[in-house]
Short mmCIF file of the N, C-alpha and C atoms (twelve columns), coordinates in Angstrom:
data_MODEL
# 
_entry.id   MODEL 
# 
loop_
_atom_site.group_PDB 
_atom_site.id 
_atom_site.type_symbol 
_atom_site.label_atom_id 
_atom_site.label_alt_id 
_atom_site.label_comp_id 
_atom_site.label_asym_id 
_atom_site.label_seq_id 
_atom_site.Cartn_x 
_atom_site.Cartn_y 
_atom_site.Cartn_z 
_atom_site.pdbx_PDB_model_num 
ATOM 1   N N  . MET A 1   96.215  130.457 -106.821 1 
ATOM 2   C CA . MET A 1   96.355  131.332 -105.681 1 
ATOM 3   C C  . MET A 1   97.188  132.568 -106.012 1 
ATOM 4   N N  . ALA A 2   98.048  132.426 -107.000 1 
ATOM 5   C CA . ALA A 2   98.844  133.579 -107.426 1 
ATOM 6   C C  . ALA A 2   97.946  134.667 -108.006 1 
ATOM 7   N N  . SER A 3   96.864  134.269 -108.674 1 
ATOM 8   C CA . SER A 3   95.959  135.271 -109.247 1 
ATOM 9   C C  . SER A 3   95.251  136.053 -108.144 1 
ATOM 10  N N  . ILE A 4   94.961  135.398 -107.035 1 
ATOM 11  C CA . ILE A 4   94.332  136.100 -105.908 1 
ATOM 12  C C  . ILE A 4   95.295  137.138 -105.346 1 
ATOM 13  N N  . LEU A 5   96.547  136.773 -105.190 1 
ATOM 14  C CA . LEU A 5   97.538  137.731 -104.685 1 
ATOM 15  C C  . LEU A 5   97.696  138.914 -105.636 1 
ATOM 16  N N  . ARG A 6   97.606  138.668 -106.947 1 
ATOM 17  C CA . ARG A 6   97.670  139.777 -107.912 1 
ATOM 18  C C  . ARG A 6   96.460  140.698 -107.740 1 
ATOM 19  N N  . GLU A 7   95.295  140.112 -107.511 1 
ATOM 20  C CA . GLU A 7   94.093  140.921 -107.299 1 
ATOM 21  C C  . GLU A 7   94.184  141.708 -105.996 1 
ATOM 22  N N  . VAL A 8   94.746  141.113 -104.967 1 
ATOM 23  C CA . VAL A 8   94.967  141.817 -103.704 1 
ATOM 24  C C  . VAL A 8   95.957  142.957 -103.927 1 
ATOM 25  N N  . ASP A 9   96.999  142.701 -104.694 1 
ATOM 26  C CA . ASP A 9   97.969  143.754 -105.022 1 
ATOM 27  C C  . ASP A 9   97.305  144.905 -105.767 1 
ATOM 28  N N  . GLN A 10  96.394  144.592 -106.675 1 
ATOM 29  C CA . GLN A 10  95.686  145.643 -107.409 1 
ATOM 30  C C  . GLN A 10  94.845  146.481 -106.455 1 
ATOM 31  N N  . THR A 11  94.242  145.837 -105.478 1 
ATOM 32  C CA . THR A 11  93.482  146.570 -104.470 1 
ATOM 33  C C  . THR A 11  94.406  147.494 -103.686 1 
ATOM 34  N N  . SER A 12  95.617  147.045 -103.425 1 
ATOM 35  C CA . SER A 12  96.613  147.872 -102.736 1 
ATOM 36  C C  . SER A 12  96.923  149.122 -103.554 1 
ATOM 37  N N  . VAL A 13  97.092  148.963 -104.836 1 
ATOM 38  C CA . VAL A 13  97.357  150.101 -105.728 1 
ATOM 39  C C  . VAL A 13  96.169  151.063 -105.713 1 
ATOM 40  N N  . ASP A 14  94.958  150.510 -105.776 1 
ATOM 41  C CA . ASP A 14  93.755  151.344 -105.742 1 
ATOM 42  C C  . ASP A 14  93.670  152.137 -104.439 1 
ATOM 43  N N  . LEU A 15  93.980  151.473 -103.321 1 
ATOM 44  C CA . LEU A 15  93.956  152.156 -102.024 1 
ATOM 45  C C  . LEU A 15  94.975  153.288 -101.977 1 
ATOM 46  N N  . LEU A 16  96.169  153.036 -102.478 1 
ATOM 47  C CA . LEU A 16  97.198  154.085 -102.485 1 
ATOM 48  C C  . LEU A 16  96.750  155.295 -103.302 1 
ATOM 49  N N  . ALA A 17  96.084  155.028 -104.407 1 
ATOM 50  C CA . ALA A 17  95.648  156.120 -105.278 1 
ATOM 51  C C  . ALA A 17  94.462  156.890 -104.694 1 
ATOM 52  N N  . LYS A 18  93.507  156.162 -104.120 1 
ATOM 53  C CA . LYS A 18  92.270  156.796 -103.652 1 
ATOM 54  C C  . LYS A 18  92.326  157.239 -102.192 1 
ATOM 55  N N  . GLU A 19  92.977  156.437 -101.363 1 
ATOM 56  C CA . GLU A 19  93.024  156.717 -99.926  1 
ATOM 57  C C  . GLU A 19  94.409  156.362 -99.392  1 
ATOM 58  N N  . PRO A 20  95.364  157.261 -99.602  1 
ATOM 59  C CA . PRO A 20  96.758  156.960 -99.249  1 
ATOM 60  C C  . PRO A 20  96.974  156.568 -97.792  1 
ATOM 61  N N  . PHE A 21  96.174  157.113 -96.899  1 
ATOM 62  C CA . PHE A 21  96.324  156.747 -95.486  1 
ATOM 63  C C  . PHE A 21  96.163  155.242 -95.305  1 
ATOM 64  N N  . PHE A 22  95.101  154.670 -95.872  1 
ATOM 65  C CA . PHE A 22  94.874  153.235 -95.761  1 
ATOM 66  C C  . PHE A 22  95.856  152.453 -96.629  1 
ATOM 67  N N  . GLY A 23  96.170  152.991 -97.786  1 
ATOM 68  C CA . GLY A 23  97.136  152.338 -98.663  1 
ATOM 69  C C  . GLY A 23  98.483  152.180 -97.998  1 
ATOM 70  N N  . HIS A 24  98.868  153.173 -97.204  1 
ATOM 71  C CA . HIS A 24  100.138 153.114 -96.481  1 
ATOM 72  C C  . HIS A 24  100.176 151.905 -95.550  1 
ATOM 73  N N  . PHE A 25  99.109  151.663 -94.823  1 
ATOM 74  C CA . PHE A 25  99.067  150.516 -93.920  1 
ATOM 75  C C  . PHE A 25  99.115  149.203 -94.699  1 
ATOM 76  N N  . PHE A 26  98.494  149.205 -95.854  1 
ATOM 77  C CA . PHE A 26  98.386  147.958 -96.619  1 
ATOM 78  C C  . PHE A 26  99.674  147.589 -97.334  1 
ATOM 79  N N  . THR A 27  100.480 148.576 -97.705  1 
ATOM 80  C CA . THR A 27  101.692 148.259 -98.470  1 
ATOM 81  C C  . THR A 27  102.679 147.429 -97.669  1 
ATOM 82  N N  . GLY A 28  102.736 147.637 -96.360  1 
ATOM 83  C CA . GLY A 28  103.687 146.890 -95.544  1 
ATOM 84  C C  . GLY A 28  103.148 145.595 -94.975  1 
ATOM 85  N N  . MET A 29  101.945 145.240 -95.345  1 
ATOM 86  C CA . MET A 29  101.291 144.075 -94.764  1 
ATOM 87  C C  . MET A 29  101.649 142.796 -95.522  1 
ATOM 88  N N  . ILE A 30  101.921 141.750 -94.776  1 
ATOM 89  C CA . ILE A 30  102.129 140.431 -95.369  1 
ATOM 90  C C  . ILE A 30  100.775 139.941 -95.878  1 
ATOM 91  N N  . ARG A 31  100.780 139.270 -97.017  1 
ATOM 92  C CA . ARG A 31  99.525  138.748 -97.597  1 
ATOM 93  C C  . ARG A 31  99.665  137.246 -97.783  1 
ATOM 94  N N  . LYS A 32  98.654  136.531 -97.364  1 
ATOM 95  C CA . LYS A 32  98.702  135.070 -97.413  1 
ATOM 96  C C  . LYS A 32  97.348  134.541 -97.865  1 
ATOM 97  N N  . VAL A 33  97.367  133.609 -98.802  1 
ATOM 98  C CA . VAL A 33  96.155  132.928 -99.240  1 
ATOM 99  C C  . VAL A 33  96.144  131.576 -98.548  1 
ATOM 100 N N  . SER A 34  95.065  131.312 -97.807  1 
ATOM 101 C CA . SER A 34  95.030  130.100 -96.996  1 
ATOM 102 C C  . SER A 34  93.587  129.741 -96.657  1 
ATOM 103 N N  . PHE A 35  93.372  128.469 -96.403  1 
ATOM 104 C CA . PHE A 35  92.055  127.997 -95.982  1 
ATOM 105 C C  . PHE A 35  91.906  128.027 -94.457  1 
ATOM 106 N N  . GLU A 36  92.878  128.581 -93.742  1 
ATOM 107 C CA . GLU A 36  92.854  128.525 -92.283  1 
ATOM 108 C C  . GLU A 36  91.742  129.358 -91.654  1 
ATOM 109 N N  . GLY A 37  91.214  130.325 -92.348  1 
ATOM 110 C CA . GLY A 37  90.088  131.123 -91.858  1 
ATOM 111 C C  . GLY A 37  88.933  131.031 -92.834  1 
ATOM 112 N N  . PRO A 38  87.719  131.322 -92.365  1 
ATOM 113 C CA . PRO A 38  86.552  131.178 -93.244  1 
ATOM 114 C C  . PRO A 38  86.381  132.295 -94.268  1 
ATOM 115 N N  . THR A 39  86.962  133.462 -94.003  1 
ATOM 116 C CA . THR A 39  86.741  134.600 -94.901  1 
ATOM 117 C C  . THR A 39  88.060  135.311 -95.210  1 
ATOM 118 N N  . LEU A 40  88.216  136.469 -94.654  1 
ATOM 119 C CA . LEU A 40  89.395  137.309 -94.856  1 
ATOM 120 C C  . LEU A 40  89.600  138.064 -93.552  1 
ATOM 121 N N  . GLY A 41  90.836  138.152 -93.100  1 
ATOM 122 C CA . GLY A 41  91.063  138.851 -91.847  1 
ATOM 123 C C  . GLY A 41  92.517  139.213 -91.644  1 
ATOM 124 N N  . VAL A 42  92.752  140.037 -90.624  1 
ATOM 125 C CA . VAL A 42  94.110  140.421 -90.266  1 
ATOM 126 C C  . VAL A 42  94.483  139.746 -88.958  1 
ATOM 127 N N  . GLN A 43  95.759  139.466 -88.833  1 
ATOM 128 C CA . GLN A 43  96.282  138.873 -87.616  1 
ATOM 129 C C  . GLN A 43  97.744  139.245 -87.473  1 
ATOM 130 N N  . LEU A 44  98.278  139.009 -86.297  1 
ATOM 131 C CA . LEU A 44  99.694  139.250 -86.077  1 
ATOM 132 C C  . LEU A 44  100.488 138.031 -86.509  1 
ATOM 133 N N  . ALA A 45  101.543 138.283 -87.249  1 
ATOM 134 C CA . ALA A 45  102.446 137.215 -87.684  1 
ATOM 135 C C  . ALA A 45  103.701 137.287 -86.820  1 
ATOM 136 N N  . ASP A 46  104.733 136.605 -87.213  1 
ATOM 137 C CA . ASP A 46  105.996 136.635 -86.478  1 
ATOM 138 C C  . ASP A 46  106.516 138.057 -86.355  1 
ATOM 139 N N  . HIS A 47  107.157 138.334 -85.248  1 
ATOM 140 C CA . HIS A 47  107.796 139.631 -84.999  1 
ATOM 141 C C  . HIS A 47  106.809 140.792 -85.058  1 
ATOM 142 N N  . GLN A 48  105.569 140.527 -84.656  1 
ATOM 143 C CA . GLN A 48  104.537 141.568 -84.572  1 
ATOM 144 C C  . GLN A 48  104.203 142.214 -85.912  1 
ATOM 145 N N  . GLN A 49  104.436 141.520 -86.994  1 
ATOM 146 C CA . GLN A 49  104.040 142.030 -88.302  1 
ATOM 147 C C  . GLN A 49  102.570 141.695 -88.536  1 
ATOM 148 N N  . VAL A 50  101.898 142.553 -89.272  1 
ATOM 149 C CA . VAL A 50  100.490 142.335 -89.565  1 
ATOM 150 C C  . VAL A 50  100.368 141.557 -90.868  1 
ATOM 151 N N  . MET A 51  99.458  140.576 -90.851  1 
ATOM 152 C CA . MET A 51  99.265  139.729 -92.029  1 
ATOM 153 C C  . MET A 51  97.785  139.696 -92.395  1 
ATOM 154 N N  . LEU A 52  97.516  139.853 -93.681  1 
ATOM 155 C CA . LEU A 52  96.172  139.671 -94.223  1 
ATOM 156 C C  . LEU A 52  96.075  138.234 -94.711  1 
ATOM 157 N N  . VAL A 53  95.103  137.489 -94.197  1 
ATOM 158 C CA . VAL A 53  94.897  136.100 -94.606  1 
ATOM 159 C C  . VAL A 53  93.597  136.041 -95.402  1 
ATOM 160 N N  . VAL A 54  93.688  135.523 -96.616  1 
ATOM 161 C CA . VAL A 54  92.554  135.481 -97.539  1 
ATOM 162 C C  . VAL A 54  92.179  134.030 -97.809  1 
ATOM 163 N N  . ASN A 55  90.931  133.679 -97.525  1 
ATOM 164 C CA . ASN A 55  90.428  132.363 -97.894  1 
ATOM 165 C C  . ASN A 55  90.096  132.422 -99.389  1 
ATOM 166 N N  . PRO A 56  90.715  131.571 -100.210 1 
ATOM 167 C CA . PRO A 56  90.510  131.671 -101.665 1 
ATOM 168 C C  . PRO A 56  89.078  131.412 -102.104 1 
ATOM 169 N N  . ASP A 57  88.377  130.502 -101.441 1 
ATOM 170 C CA . ASP A 57  86.983  130.247 -101.810 1 
ATOM 171 C C  . ASP A 57  86.120  131.476 -101.532 1 
ATOM 172 N N  . PHE A 58  86.305  132.072 -100.378 1 
ATOM 173 C CA . PHE A 58  85.549  133.273 -100.025 1 
ATOM 174 C C  . PHE A 58  85.845  134.402 -101.008 1 
ATOM 175 N N  . TRP A 59  87.124  134.598 -101.328 1 
ATOM 176 C CA . TRP A 59  87.530  135.664 -102.249 1 
ATOM 177 C C  . TRP A 59  86.864  135.490 -103.614 1 
ATOM 178 N N  . GLU A 60  86.917  134.282 -104.132 1 
ATOM 179 C CA . GLU A 60  86.410  134.051 -105.493 1 
ATOM 180 C C  . GLU A 60  84.887  133.948 -105.558 1 
ATOM 181 N N  . GLU A 61  84.244  133.452 -104.503 1 
ATOM 182 C CA . GLU A 61  82.796  133.248 -104.542 1 
ATOM 183 C C  . GLU A 61  82.011  134.447 -104.004 1 
ATOM 184 N N  . LYS A 62  82.485  135.058 -102.953 1 
ATOM 185 C CA . LYS A 62  81.727  136.132 -102.295 1 
ATOM 186 C C  . LYS A 62  82.220  137.530 -102.633 1 
ATOM 187 N N  . LEU A 63  83.456  137.649 -103.053 1 
ATOM 188 C CA . LEU A 63  84.030  138.970 -103.347 1 
ATOM 189 C C  . LEU A 63  84.378  139.085 -104.826 1 
ATOM 190 N N  . GLN A 64  83.409  138.901 -105.658 1 
ATOM 191 C CA . GLN A 64  83.671  138.920 -107.091 1 
ATOM 192 C C  . GLN A 64  83.869  140.331 -107.634 1 
ATOM 193 N N  . LEU A 65  83.238  141.313 -107.020 1 
ATOM 194 C CA . LEU A 65  83.356  142.684 -107.510 1 
ATOM 195 C C  . LEU A 65  84.545  143.391 -106.860 1 
ATOM 196 N N  . PRO A 66  85.331  144.112 -107.654 1 
ATOM 197 C CA . PRO A 66  86.464  144.860 -107.083 1 
ATOM 198 C C  . PRO A 66  86.048  145.814 -105.958 1 
ATOM 199 N N  . ALA A 67  84.873  146.400 -106.056 1 
ATOM 200 C CA . ALA A 67  84.411  147.325 -105.008 1 
ATOM 201 C C  . ALA A 67  84.205  146.596 -103.684 1 
ATOM 202 N N  . HIS A 68  83.733  145.360 -103.744 1 
ATOM 203 C CA . HIS A 68  83.547  144.578 -102.520 1 
ATOM 204 C C  . HIS A 68  84.900  144.207 -101.912 1 
ATOM 205 N N  . ARG A 69  85.848  143.851 -102.758 1 
ATOM 206 C CA . ARG A 69  87.195  143.521 -102.289 1 
ATOM 207 C C  . ARG A 69  87.831  144.739 -101.625 1 
ATOM 208 N N  . TYR A 70  87.716  145.852 -102.271 1 
ATOM 209 C CA . TYR A 70  88.257  147.109 -101.760 1 
ATOM 210 C C  . TYR A 70  87.643  147.421 -100.387 1 
ATOM 211 N N  . GLY A 71  86.328  147.331 -100.321 1 
ATOM 212 C CA . GLY A 71  85.628  147.663 -99.083  1 
ATOM 213 C C  . GLY A 71  85.990  146.750 -97.930  1 
ATOM 214 N N  . LEU A 72  86.087  145.466 -98.185  1 
ATOM 215 C CA . LEU A 72  86.418  144.536 -97.107  1 
ATOM 216 C C  . LEU A 72  87.866  144.685 -96.661  1 
ATOM 217 N N  . ILE A 73  88.764  144.906 -97.597  1 
ATOM 218 C CA . ILE A 73  90.161  145.129 -97.200  1 
ATOM 219 C C  . ILE A 73  90.268  146.414 -96.394  1 
ATOM 220 N N  . LYS A 74  89.567  147.452 -96.786  1 
ATOM 221 C CA . LYS A 74  89.580  148.691 -96.005  1 
ATOM 222 C C  . LYS A 74  89.009  148.437 -94.610  1 
ATOM 223 N N  . HIS A 75  87.963  147.649 -94.524  1 
ATOM 224 C CA . HIS A 75  87.385  147.279 -93.232  1 
ATOM 225 C C  . HIS A 75  88.431  146.600 -92.343  1 
ATOM 226 N N  . GLU A 76  89.183  145.677 -92.915  1 
ATOM 227 C CA . GLU A 76  90.221  144.984 -92.153  1 
ATOM 228 C C  . GLU A 76  91.338  145.937 -91.754  1 
ATOM 229 N N  . LEU A 77  91.652  146.895 -92.608  1 
ATOM 230 C CA . LEU A 77  92.669  147.887 -92.275  1 
ATOM 231 C C  . LEU A 77  92.237  148.750 -91.092  1 
ATOM 232 N N  . LEU A 78  90.945  148.980 -90.973  1 
ATOM 233 C CA . LEU A 78  90.461  149.739 -89.820  1 
ATOM 234 C C  . LEU A 78  90.746  148.993 -88.516  1 
ATOM 235 N N  . HIS A 79  90.716  147.670 -88.552  1 
ATOM 236 C CA . HIS A 79  91.085  146.902 -87.359  1 
ATOM 237 C C  . HIS A 79  92.548  147.150 -86.987  1 
ATOM 238 N N  . VAL A 80  93.379  147.342 -87.982  1 
ATOM 239 C CA . VAL A 80  94.789  147.639 -87.730  1 
ATOM 240 C C  . VAL A 80  94.933  149.063 -87.202  1 
ATOM 241 N N  . VAL A 81  94.290  150.011 -87.872  1 
ATOM 242 C CA . VAL A 81  94.386  151.418 -87.480  1 
ATOM 243 C C  . VAL A 81  93.917  151.611 -86.035  1 
ATOM 244 N N  . PHE A 82  92.828  150.954 -85.660  1 
ATOM 245 C CA . PHE A 82  92.278  151.096 -84.307  1 
ATOM 246 C C  . PHE A 82  92.896  150.119 -83.305  1 
ATOM 247 N N  . LYS A 83  93.924  149.395 -83.765  1 
ATOM 248 C CA . LYS A 83  94.707  148.485 -82.914  1 
ATOM 249 C C  . LYS A 83  93.870  147.353 -82.301  1 
ATOM 250 N N  . HIS A 84  92.815  146.966 -82.972  1 
ATOM 251 C CA . HIS A 84  91.998  145.865 -82.467  1 
ATOM 252 C C  . HIS A 84  92.794  144.578 -82.351  1 
ATOM 253 N N  . ILE A 85  93.695  144.341 -83.296  1 
ATOM 254 C CA . ILE A 85  94.438  143.079 -83.261  1 
ATOM 255 C C  . ILE A 85  95.433  143.036 -82.108  1 
ATOM 256 N N  . LEU A 86  95.761  144.187 -81.543  1 
ATOM 257 C CA . LEU A 86  96.693  144.219 -80.407  1 
ATOM 258 C C  . LEU A 86  95.985  143.986 -79.072  1 
ATOM 259 N N  . VAL A 87  94.722  144.381 -78.965  1 
ATOM 260 C CA . VAL A 87  94.014  144.267 -77.687  1 
ATOM 261 C C  . VAL A 87  93.064  143.077 -77.623  1 
ATOM 262 N N  . ARG A 88  92.867  142.407 -78.719  1 
ATOM 263 C CA . ARG A 88  91.917  141.290 -78.778  1 
ATOM 264 C C  . ARG A 88  92.191  140.241 -77.706  1 
ATOM 265 N N  . GLY A 89  93.449  139.957 -77.439  1 
ATOM 266 C CA . GLY A 89  93.815  138.940 -76.471  1 
ATOM 267 C C  . GLY A 89  93.433  139.269 -75.042  1 
ATOM 268 N N  . LYS A 90  93.125  140.516 -74.761  1 
ATOM 269 C CA . LYS A 90  92.760  140.931 -73.405  1 
ATOM 270 C C  . LYS A 90  91.320  140.582 -73.048  1 
ATOM 271 N N  . TYR A 91  90.534  140.179 -74.029  1 
ATOM 272 C CA . TYR A 91  89.113  139.930 -73.810  1 
ATOM 273 C C  . TYR A 91  88.829  138.436 -73.869  1 
ATOM 274 N N  . PRO A 92  88.161  137.909 -72.842  1 
ATOM 275 C CA . PRO A 92  87.914  136.460 -72.811  1 
ATOM 276 C C  . PRO A 92  86.887  135.990 -73.853  1 
ATOM 277 N N  . LEU A 93  85.955  136.835 -74.205  1 
ATOM 278 C CA . LEU A 93  84.912  136.458 -75.160  1 
ATOM 279 C C  . LEU A 93  85.267  137.009 -76.543  1 
ATOM 280 N N  . LYS A 94  86.048  136.240 -77.273  1 
ATOM 281 C CA . LYS A 94  86.586  136.695 -78.567  1 
ATOM 282 C C  . LYS A 94  85.488  137.041 -79.565  1 
ATOM 283 N N  . ILE A 95  84.445  136.251 -79.602  1 
ATOM 284 C CA . ILE A 95  83.367  136.504 -80.565  1 
ATOM 285 C C  . ILE A 95  82.689  137.849 -80.269  1 
ATOM 286 N N  . LEU A 96  82.431  138.108 -78.990  1 
ATOM 287 C CA . LEU A 96  81.824  139.395 -78.636  1 
ATOM 288 C C  . LEU A 96  82.758  140.564 -78.942  1 
ATOM 289 N N  . PHE A 97  84.050  140.362 -78.707  1 
ATOM 290 C CA . PHE A 97  84.998  141.429 -79.049  1 
ATOM 291 C C  . PHE A 97  84.970  141.692 -80.555  1 
ATOM 292 N N  . ASN A 98  84.940  140.631 -81.351  1 
ATOM 293 C CA . ASN A 98  84.907  140.808 -82.811  1 
ATOM 294 C C  . ASN A 98  83.657  141.577 -83.241  1 
ATOM 295 N N  . ILE A 99  82.535  141.266 -82.626  1 
ATOM 296 C CA . ILE A 99  81.289  141.983 -82.964  1 
ATOM 297 C C  . ILE A 99  81.407  143.445 -82.576  1 
ATOM 298 N N  . ALA A 100 81.921  143.702 -81.376  1 
ATOM 299 C CA . ALA A 100 82.083  145.095 -80.925  1 
ATOM 300 C C  . ALA A 100 83.081  145.852 -81.787  1 
ATOM 301 N N  . ALA A 101 84.162  145.190 -82.186  1 
ATOM 302 C CA . ALA A 101 85.175  145.846 -83.004  1 
ATOM 303 C C  . ALA A 101 84.653  146.154 -84.400  1 
ATOM 304 N N  . ASP A 102 83.734  145.356 -84.895  1 
ATOM 305 C CA . ASP A 102 83.164  145.625 -86.217  1 
ATOM 306 C C  . ASP A 102 82.194  146.791 -86.149  1 
# 
């Protein structure tokens, strides 16, 4: 799991170099490798901090190319930028909100 965090860190460096706006959001984000979600996503952690949760199987099997990792992390950062994770709780149909937010 440490190797996944190193790869996520490398994506952070790439974002800072190529797209500093998104890299800025990613540098302060907590990163966690866990089986608690099926893929990769952002959520609020303690004290309203944003956390990226990475399913290790999904990362290693479906996101083998660095470009795919970069793209999906940027996609998740857009949820942070557009404050989707802050308003999600206001909607009773979470699945529909996730589809609309994507």
